[in-house]
PDB file of N, CA and C in Angstrom:
ATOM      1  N   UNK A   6      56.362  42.042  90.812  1.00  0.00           N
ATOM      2  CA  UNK A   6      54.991  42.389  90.503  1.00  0.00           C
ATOM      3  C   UNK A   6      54.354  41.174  89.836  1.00  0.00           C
ATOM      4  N   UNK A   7      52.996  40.649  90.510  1.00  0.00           N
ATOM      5  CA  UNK A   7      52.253  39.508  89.550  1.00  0.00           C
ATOM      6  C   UNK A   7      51.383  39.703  88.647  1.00  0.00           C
ATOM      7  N   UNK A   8      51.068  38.862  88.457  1.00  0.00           N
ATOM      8  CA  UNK A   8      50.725  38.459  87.009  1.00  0.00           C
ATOM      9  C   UNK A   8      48.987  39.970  87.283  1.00  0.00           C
ATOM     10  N   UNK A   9      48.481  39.775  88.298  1.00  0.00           N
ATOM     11  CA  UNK A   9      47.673  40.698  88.339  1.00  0.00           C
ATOM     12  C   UNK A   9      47.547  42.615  88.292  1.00  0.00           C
ATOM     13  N   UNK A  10      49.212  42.412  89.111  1.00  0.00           N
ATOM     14  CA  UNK A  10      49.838  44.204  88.488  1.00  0.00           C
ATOM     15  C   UNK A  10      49.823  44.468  87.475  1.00  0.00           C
ATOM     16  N   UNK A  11      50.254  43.170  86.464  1.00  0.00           N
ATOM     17  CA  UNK A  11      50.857  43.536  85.188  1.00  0.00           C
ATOM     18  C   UNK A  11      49.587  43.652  84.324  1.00  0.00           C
ATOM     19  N   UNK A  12      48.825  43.198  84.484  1.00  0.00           N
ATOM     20  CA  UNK A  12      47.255  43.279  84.351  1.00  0.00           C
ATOM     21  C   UNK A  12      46.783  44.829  84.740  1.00  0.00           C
ATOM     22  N   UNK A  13      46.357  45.239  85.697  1.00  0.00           N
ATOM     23  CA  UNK A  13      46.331  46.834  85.968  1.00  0.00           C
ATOM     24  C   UNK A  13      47.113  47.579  85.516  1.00  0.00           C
ATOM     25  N   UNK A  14      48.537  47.141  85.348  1.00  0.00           N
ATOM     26  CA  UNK A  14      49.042  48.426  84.551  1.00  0.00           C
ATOM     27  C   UNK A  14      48.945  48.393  83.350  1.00  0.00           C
ATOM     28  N   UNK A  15      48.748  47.613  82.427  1.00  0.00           N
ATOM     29  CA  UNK A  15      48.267  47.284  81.326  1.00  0.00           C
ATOM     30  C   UNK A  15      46.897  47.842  80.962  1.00  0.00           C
ATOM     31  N   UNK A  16      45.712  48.175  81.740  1.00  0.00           N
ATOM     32  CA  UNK A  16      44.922  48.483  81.387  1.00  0.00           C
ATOM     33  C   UNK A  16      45.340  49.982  81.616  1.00  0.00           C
ATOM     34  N   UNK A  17      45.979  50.299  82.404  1.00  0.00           N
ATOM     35  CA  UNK A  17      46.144  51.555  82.739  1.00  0.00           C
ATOM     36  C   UNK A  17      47.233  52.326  81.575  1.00  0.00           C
ATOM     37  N   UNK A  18      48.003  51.344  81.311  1.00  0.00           N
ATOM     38  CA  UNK A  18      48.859  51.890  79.768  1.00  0.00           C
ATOM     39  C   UNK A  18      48.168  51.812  78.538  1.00  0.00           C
ATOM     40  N   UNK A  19      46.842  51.095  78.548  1.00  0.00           N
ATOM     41  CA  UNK A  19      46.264  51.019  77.325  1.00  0.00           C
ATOM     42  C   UNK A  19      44.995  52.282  77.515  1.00  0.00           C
ATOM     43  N   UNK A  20      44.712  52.525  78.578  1.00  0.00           N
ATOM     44  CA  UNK A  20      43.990  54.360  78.624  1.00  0.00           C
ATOM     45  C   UNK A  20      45.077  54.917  78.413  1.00  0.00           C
ATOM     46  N   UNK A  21      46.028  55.019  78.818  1.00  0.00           N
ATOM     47  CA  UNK A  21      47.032  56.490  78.373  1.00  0.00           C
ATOM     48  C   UNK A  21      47.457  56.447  76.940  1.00  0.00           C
ATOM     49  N   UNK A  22      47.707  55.677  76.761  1.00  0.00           N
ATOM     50  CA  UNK A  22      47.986  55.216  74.833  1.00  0.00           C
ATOM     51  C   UNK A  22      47.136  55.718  73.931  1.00  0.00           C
ATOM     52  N   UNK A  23      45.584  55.522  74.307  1.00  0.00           N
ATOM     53  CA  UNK A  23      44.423  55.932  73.692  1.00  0.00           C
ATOM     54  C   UNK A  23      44.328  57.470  74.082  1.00  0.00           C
ATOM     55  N   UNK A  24      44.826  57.949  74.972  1.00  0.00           N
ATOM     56  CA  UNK A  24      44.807  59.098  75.090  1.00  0.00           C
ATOM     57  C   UNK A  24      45.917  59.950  74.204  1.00  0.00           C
ATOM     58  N   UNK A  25      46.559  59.217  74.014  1.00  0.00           N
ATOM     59  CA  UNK A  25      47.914  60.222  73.566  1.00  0.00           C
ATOM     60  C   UNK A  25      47.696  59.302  72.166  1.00  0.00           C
ATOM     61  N   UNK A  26      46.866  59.102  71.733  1.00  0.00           N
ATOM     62  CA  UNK A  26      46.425  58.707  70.498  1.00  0.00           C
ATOM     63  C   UNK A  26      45.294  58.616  70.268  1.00  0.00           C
ATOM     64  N   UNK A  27      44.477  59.469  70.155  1.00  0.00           N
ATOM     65  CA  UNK A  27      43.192  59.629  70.117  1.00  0.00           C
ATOM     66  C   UNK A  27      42.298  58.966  68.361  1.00  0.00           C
ATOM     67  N   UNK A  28      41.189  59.056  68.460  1.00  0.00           N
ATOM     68  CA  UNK A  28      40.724  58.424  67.562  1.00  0.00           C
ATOM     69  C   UNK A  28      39.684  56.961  67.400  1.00  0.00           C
ATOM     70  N   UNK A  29      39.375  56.928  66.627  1.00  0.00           N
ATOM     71  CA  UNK A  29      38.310  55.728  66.490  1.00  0.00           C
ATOM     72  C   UNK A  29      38.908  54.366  66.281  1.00  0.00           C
ATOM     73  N   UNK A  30      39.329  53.422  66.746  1.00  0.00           N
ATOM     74  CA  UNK A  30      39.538  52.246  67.156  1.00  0.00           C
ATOM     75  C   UNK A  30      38.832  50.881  66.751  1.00  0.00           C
ATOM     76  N   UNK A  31      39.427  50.098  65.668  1.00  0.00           N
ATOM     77  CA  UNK A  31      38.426  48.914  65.145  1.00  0.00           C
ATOM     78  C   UNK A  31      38.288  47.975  66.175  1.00  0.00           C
ATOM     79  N   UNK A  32      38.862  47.911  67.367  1.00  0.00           N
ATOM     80  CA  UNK A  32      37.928  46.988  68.102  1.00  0.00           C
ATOM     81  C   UNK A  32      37.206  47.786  69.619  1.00  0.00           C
ATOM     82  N   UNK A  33      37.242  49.171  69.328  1.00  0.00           N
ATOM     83  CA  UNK A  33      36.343  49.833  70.527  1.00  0.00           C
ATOM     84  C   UNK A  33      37.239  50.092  71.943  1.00  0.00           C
ATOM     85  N   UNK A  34      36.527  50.167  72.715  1.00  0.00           N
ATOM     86  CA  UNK A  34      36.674  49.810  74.288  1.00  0.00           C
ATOM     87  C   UNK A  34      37.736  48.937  74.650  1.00  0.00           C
ATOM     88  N   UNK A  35      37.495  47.635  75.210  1.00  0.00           N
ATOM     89  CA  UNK A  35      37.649  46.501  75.004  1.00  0.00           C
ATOM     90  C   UNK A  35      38.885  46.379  74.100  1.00  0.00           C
ATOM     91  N   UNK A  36      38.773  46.258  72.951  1.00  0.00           N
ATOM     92  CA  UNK A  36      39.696  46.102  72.046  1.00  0.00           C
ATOM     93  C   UNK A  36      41.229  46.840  72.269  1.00  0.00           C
ATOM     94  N   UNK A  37      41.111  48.123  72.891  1.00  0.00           N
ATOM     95  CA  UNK A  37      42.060  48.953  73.536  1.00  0.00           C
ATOM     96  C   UNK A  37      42.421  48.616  74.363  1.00  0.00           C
ATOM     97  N   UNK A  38      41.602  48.005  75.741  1.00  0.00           N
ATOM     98  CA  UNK A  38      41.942  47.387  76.789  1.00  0.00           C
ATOM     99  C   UNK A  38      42.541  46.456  76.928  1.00  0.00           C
ATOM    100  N   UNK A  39      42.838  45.287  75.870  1.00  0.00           N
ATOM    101  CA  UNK A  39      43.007  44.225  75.699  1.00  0.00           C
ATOM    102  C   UNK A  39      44.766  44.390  74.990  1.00  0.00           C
ATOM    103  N   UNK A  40      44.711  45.374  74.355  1.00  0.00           N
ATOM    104  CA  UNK A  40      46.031  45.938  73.356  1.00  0.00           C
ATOM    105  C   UNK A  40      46.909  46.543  74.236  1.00  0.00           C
ATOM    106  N   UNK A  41      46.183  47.097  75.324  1.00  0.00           N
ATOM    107  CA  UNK A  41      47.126  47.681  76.440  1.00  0.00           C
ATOM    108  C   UNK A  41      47.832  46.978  77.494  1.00  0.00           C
ATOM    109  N   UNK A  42      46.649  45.593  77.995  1.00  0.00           N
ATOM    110  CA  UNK A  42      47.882  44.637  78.550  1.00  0.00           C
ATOM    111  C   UNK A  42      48.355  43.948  77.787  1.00  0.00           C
ATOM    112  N   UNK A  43      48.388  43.546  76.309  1.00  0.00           N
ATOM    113  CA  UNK A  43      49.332  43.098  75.780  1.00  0.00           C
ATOM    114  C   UNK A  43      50.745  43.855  75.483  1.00  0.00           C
ATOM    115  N   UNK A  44      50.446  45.033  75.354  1.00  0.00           N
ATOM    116  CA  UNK A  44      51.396  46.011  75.194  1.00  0.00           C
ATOM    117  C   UNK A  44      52.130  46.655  76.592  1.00  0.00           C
ATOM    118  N   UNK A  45      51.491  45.862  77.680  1.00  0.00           N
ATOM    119  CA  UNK A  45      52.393  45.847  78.915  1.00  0.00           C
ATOM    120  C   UNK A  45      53.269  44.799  78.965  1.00  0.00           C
ATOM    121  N   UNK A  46      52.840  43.639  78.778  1.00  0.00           N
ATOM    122  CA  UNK A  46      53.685  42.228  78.553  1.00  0.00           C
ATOM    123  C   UNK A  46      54.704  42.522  77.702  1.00  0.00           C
ATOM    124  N   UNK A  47      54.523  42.788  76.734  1.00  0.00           N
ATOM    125  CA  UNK A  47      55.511  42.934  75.841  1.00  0.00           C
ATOM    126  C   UNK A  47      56.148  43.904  76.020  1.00  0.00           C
ATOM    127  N   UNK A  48      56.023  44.867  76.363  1.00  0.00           N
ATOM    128  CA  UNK A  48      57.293  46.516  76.333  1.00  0.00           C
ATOM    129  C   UNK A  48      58.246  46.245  77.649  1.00  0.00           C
ATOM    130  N   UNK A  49      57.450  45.530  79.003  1.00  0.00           N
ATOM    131  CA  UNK A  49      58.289  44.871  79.644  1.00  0.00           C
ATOM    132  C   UNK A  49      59.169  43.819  79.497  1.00  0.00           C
ATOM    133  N   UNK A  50      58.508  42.752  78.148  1.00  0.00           N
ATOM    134  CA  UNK A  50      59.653  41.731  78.280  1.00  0.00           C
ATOM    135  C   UNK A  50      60.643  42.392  77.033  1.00  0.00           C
ATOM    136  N   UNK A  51      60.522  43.415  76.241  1.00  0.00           N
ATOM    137  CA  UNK A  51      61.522  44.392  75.766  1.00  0.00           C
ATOM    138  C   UNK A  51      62.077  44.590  75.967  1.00  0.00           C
ATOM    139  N   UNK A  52      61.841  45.196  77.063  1.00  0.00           N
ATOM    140  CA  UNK A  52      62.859  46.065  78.230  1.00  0.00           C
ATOM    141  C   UNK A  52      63.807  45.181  79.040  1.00  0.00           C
ATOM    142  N   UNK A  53      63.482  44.087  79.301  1.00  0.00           N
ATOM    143  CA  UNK A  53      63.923  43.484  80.153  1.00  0.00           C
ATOM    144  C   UNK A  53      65.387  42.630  79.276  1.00  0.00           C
ATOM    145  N   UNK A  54      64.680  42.211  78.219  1.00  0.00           N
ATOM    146  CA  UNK A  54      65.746  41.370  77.196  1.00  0.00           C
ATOM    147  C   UNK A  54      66.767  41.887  76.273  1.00  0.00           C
ATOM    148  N   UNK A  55      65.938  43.592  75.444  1.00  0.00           N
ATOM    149  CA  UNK A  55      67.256  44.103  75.121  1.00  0.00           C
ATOM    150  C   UNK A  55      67.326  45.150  75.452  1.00  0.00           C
ATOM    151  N   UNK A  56      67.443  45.821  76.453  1.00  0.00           N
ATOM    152  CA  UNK A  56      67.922  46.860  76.772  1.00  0.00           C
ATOM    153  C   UNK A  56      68.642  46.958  78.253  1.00  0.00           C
ATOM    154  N   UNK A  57      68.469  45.635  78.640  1.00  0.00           N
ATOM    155  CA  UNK A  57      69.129  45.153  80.175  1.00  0.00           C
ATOM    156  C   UNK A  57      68.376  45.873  81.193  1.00  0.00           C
ATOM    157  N   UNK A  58      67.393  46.143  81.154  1.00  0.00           N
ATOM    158  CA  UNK A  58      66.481  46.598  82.351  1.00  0.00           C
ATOM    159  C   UNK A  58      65.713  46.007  82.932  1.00  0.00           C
ATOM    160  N   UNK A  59      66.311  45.343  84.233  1.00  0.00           N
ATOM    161  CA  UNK A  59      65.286  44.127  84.573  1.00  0.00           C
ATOM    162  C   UNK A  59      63.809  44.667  85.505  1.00  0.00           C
ATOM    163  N   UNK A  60      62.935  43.996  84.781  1.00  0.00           N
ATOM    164  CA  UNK A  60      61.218  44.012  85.808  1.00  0.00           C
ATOM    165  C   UNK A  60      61.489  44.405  86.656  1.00  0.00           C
ATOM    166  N   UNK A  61      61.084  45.127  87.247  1.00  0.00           N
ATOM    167  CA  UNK A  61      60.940  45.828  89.193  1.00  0.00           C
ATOM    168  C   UNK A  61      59.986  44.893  89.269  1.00  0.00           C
ATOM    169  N   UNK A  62      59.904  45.186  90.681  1.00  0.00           N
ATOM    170  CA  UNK A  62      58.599  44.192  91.174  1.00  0.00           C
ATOM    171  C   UNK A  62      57.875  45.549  92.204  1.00  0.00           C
ATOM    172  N   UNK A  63      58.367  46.742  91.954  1.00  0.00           N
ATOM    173  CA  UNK A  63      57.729  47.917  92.264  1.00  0.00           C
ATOM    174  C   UNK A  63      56.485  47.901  91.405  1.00  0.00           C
ATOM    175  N   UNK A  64      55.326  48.911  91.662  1.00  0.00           N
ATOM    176  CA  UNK A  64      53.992  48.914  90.621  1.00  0.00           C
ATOM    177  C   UNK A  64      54.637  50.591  89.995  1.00  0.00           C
ATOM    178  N   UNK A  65      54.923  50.881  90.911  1.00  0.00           N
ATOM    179  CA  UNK A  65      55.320  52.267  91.069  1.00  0.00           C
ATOM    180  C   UNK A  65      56.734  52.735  90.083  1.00  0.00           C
ATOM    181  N   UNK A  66      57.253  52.070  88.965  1.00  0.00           N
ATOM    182  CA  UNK A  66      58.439  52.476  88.591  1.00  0.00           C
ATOM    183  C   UNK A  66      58.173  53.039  87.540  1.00  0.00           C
ATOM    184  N   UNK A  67      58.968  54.097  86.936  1.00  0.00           N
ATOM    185  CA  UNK A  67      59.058  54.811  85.841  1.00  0.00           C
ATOM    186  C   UNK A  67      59.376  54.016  84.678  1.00  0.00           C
ATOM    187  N   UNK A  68      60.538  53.637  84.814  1.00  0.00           N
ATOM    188  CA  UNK A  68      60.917  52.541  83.752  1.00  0.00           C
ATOM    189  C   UNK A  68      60.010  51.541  83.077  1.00  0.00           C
ATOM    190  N   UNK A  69      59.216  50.921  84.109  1.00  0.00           N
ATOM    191  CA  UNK A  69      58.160  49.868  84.144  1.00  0.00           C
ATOM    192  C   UNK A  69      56.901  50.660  83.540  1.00  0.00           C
ATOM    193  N   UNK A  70      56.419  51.622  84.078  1.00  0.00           N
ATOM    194  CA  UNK A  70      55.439  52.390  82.857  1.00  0.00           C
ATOM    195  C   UNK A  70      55.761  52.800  81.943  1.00  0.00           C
ATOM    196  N   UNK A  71      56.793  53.501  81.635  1.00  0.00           N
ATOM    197  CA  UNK A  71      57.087  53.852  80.467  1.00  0.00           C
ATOM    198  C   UNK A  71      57.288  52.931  79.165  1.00  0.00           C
ATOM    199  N   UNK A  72      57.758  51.303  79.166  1.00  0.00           N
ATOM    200  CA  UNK A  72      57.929  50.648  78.544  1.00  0.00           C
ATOM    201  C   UNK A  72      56.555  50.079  78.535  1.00  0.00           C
ATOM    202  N   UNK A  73      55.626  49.809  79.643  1.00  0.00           N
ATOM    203  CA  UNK A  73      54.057  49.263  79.149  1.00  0.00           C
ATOM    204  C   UNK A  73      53.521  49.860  78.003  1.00  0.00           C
ATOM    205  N   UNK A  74      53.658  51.761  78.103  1.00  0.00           N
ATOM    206  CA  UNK A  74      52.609  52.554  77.869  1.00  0.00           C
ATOM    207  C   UNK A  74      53.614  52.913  76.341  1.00  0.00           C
ATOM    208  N   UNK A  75      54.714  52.420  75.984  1.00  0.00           N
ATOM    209  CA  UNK A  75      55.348  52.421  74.413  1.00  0.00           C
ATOM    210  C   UNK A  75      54.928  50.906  74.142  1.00  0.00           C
ATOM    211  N   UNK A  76      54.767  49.928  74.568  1.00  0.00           N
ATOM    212  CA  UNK A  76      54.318  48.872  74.118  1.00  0.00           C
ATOM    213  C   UNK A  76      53.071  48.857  73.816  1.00  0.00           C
ATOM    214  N   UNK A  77      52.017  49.620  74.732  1.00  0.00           N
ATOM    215  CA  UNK A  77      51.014  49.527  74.262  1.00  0.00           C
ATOM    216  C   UNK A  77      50.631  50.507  72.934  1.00  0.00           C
ATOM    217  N   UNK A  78      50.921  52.023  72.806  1.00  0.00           N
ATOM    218  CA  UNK A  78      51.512  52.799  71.555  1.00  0.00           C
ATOM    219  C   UNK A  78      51.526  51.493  70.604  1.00  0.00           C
ATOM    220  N   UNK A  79      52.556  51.113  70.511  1.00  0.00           N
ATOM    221  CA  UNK A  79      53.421  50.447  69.231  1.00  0.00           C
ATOM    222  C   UNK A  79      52.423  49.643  68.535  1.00  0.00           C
ATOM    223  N   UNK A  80      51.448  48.344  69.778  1.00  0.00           N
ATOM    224  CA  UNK A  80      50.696  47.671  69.011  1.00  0.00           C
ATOM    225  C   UNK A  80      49.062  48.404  68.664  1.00  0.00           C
ATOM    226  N   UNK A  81      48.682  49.633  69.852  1.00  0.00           N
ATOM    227  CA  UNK A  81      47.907  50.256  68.973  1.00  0.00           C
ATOM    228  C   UNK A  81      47.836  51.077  67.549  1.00  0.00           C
ATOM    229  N   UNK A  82      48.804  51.226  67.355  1.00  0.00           N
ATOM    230  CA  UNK A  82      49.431  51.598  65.683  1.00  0.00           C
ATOM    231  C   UNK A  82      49.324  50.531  64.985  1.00  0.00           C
ATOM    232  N   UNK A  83      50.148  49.730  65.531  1.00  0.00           N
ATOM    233  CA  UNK A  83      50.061  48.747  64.423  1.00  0.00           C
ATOM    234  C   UNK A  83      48.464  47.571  64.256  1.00  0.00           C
ATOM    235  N   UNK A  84      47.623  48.152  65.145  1.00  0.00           N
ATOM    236  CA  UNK A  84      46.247  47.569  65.039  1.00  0.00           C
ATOM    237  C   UNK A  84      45.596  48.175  64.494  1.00  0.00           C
ATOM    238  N   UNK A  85      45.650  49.380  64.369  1.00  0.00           N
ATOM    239  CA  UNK A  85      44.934  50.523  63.616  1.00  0.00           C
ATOM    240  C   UNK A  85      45.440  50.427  62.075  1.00  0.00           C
ATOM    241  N   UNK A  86      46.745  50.310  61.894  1.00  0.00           N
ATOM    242  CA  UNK A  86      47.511  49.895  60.519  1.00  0.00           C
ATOM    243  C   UNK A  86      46.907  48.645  59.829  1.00  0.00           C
ATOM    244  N   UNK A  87      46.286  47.732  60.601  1.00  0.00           N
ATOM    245  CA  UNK A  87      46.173  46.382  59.996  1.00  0.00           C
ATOM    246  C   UNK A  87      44.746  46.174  59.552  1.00  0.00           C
ATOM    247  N   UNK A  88      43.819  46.423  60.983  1.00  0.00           N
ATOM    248  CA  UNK A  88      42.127  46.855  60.504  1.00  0.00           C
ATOM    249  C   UNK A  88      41.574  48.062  61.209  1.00  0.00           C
ATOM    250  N   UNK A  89      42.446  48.983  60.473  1.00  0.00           N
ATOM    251  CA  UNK A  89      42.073  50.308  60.715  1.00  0.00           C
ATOM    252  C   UNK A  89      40.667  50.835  59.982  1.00  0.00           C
ATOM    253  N   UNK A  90      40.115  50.133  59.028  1.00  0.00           N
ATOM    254  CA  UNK A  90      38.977  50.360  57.689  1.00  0.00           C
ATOM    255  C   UNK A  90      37.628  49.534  58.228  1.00  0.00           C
ATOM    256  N   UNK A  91      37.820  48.813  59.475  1.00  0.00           N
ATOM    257  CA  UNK A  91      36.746  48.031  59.919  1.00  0.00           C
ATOM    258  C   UNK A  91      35.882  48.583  60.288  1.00  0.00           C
ATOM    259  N   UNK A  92      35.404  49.919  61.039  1.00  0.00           N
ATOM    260  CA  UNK A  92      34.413  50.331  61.701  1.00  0.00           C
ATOM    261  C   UNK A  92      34.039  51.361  60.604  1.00  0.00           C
ATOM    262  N   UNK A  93      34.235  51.278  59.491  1.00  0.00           N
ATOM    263  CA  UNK A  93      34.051  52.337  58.520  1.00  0.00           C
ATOM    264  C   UNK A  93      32.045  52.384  58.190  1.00  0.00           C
TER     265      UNK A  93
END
């Protein structure tokens, strides 16, 4: 999968994240969108390094969403943890 899948599923793990974490967001829209392909990059290269599960190059794998859409989770917590008081 290239660099542009990982991009779509990333945005697509950073809507489900926001969904299964609902709430007001210090950088909005955008800001979610942006947290979600980072949190695809990263839950994949997670996955891949310690837990021995290597990248599919499927778009379509379970494994492969499931680790985007906890990567993206993890750093929307921890963005909300850091400037969670900004849109106050």
């Amino acid at each position: 999968m290239g660099i542009i899948g990982w991009i779509i599923l990333g945005l697509f793990a950073g809507g489900i994240a926001k969904i299964l974490l609902p709430g007001r967001d210090p950088g909005g829209l955008i800001g979610t969108t942006l947290i979600g392909v980072a949190g695809a990059f990263i839950g994949g290269w997670l996955s891949a390094k310690f837990l021995d599960r290597p990248i599919q190059n499927q778009f379509f794998d379970v494994a492969t969403w499931g680790s985007a859409i906890a990567g993206s989770l993890v750093l929307l917590i921890g963005y909300r943890i850091l400037f969670g008081n900004s849109r106050d």
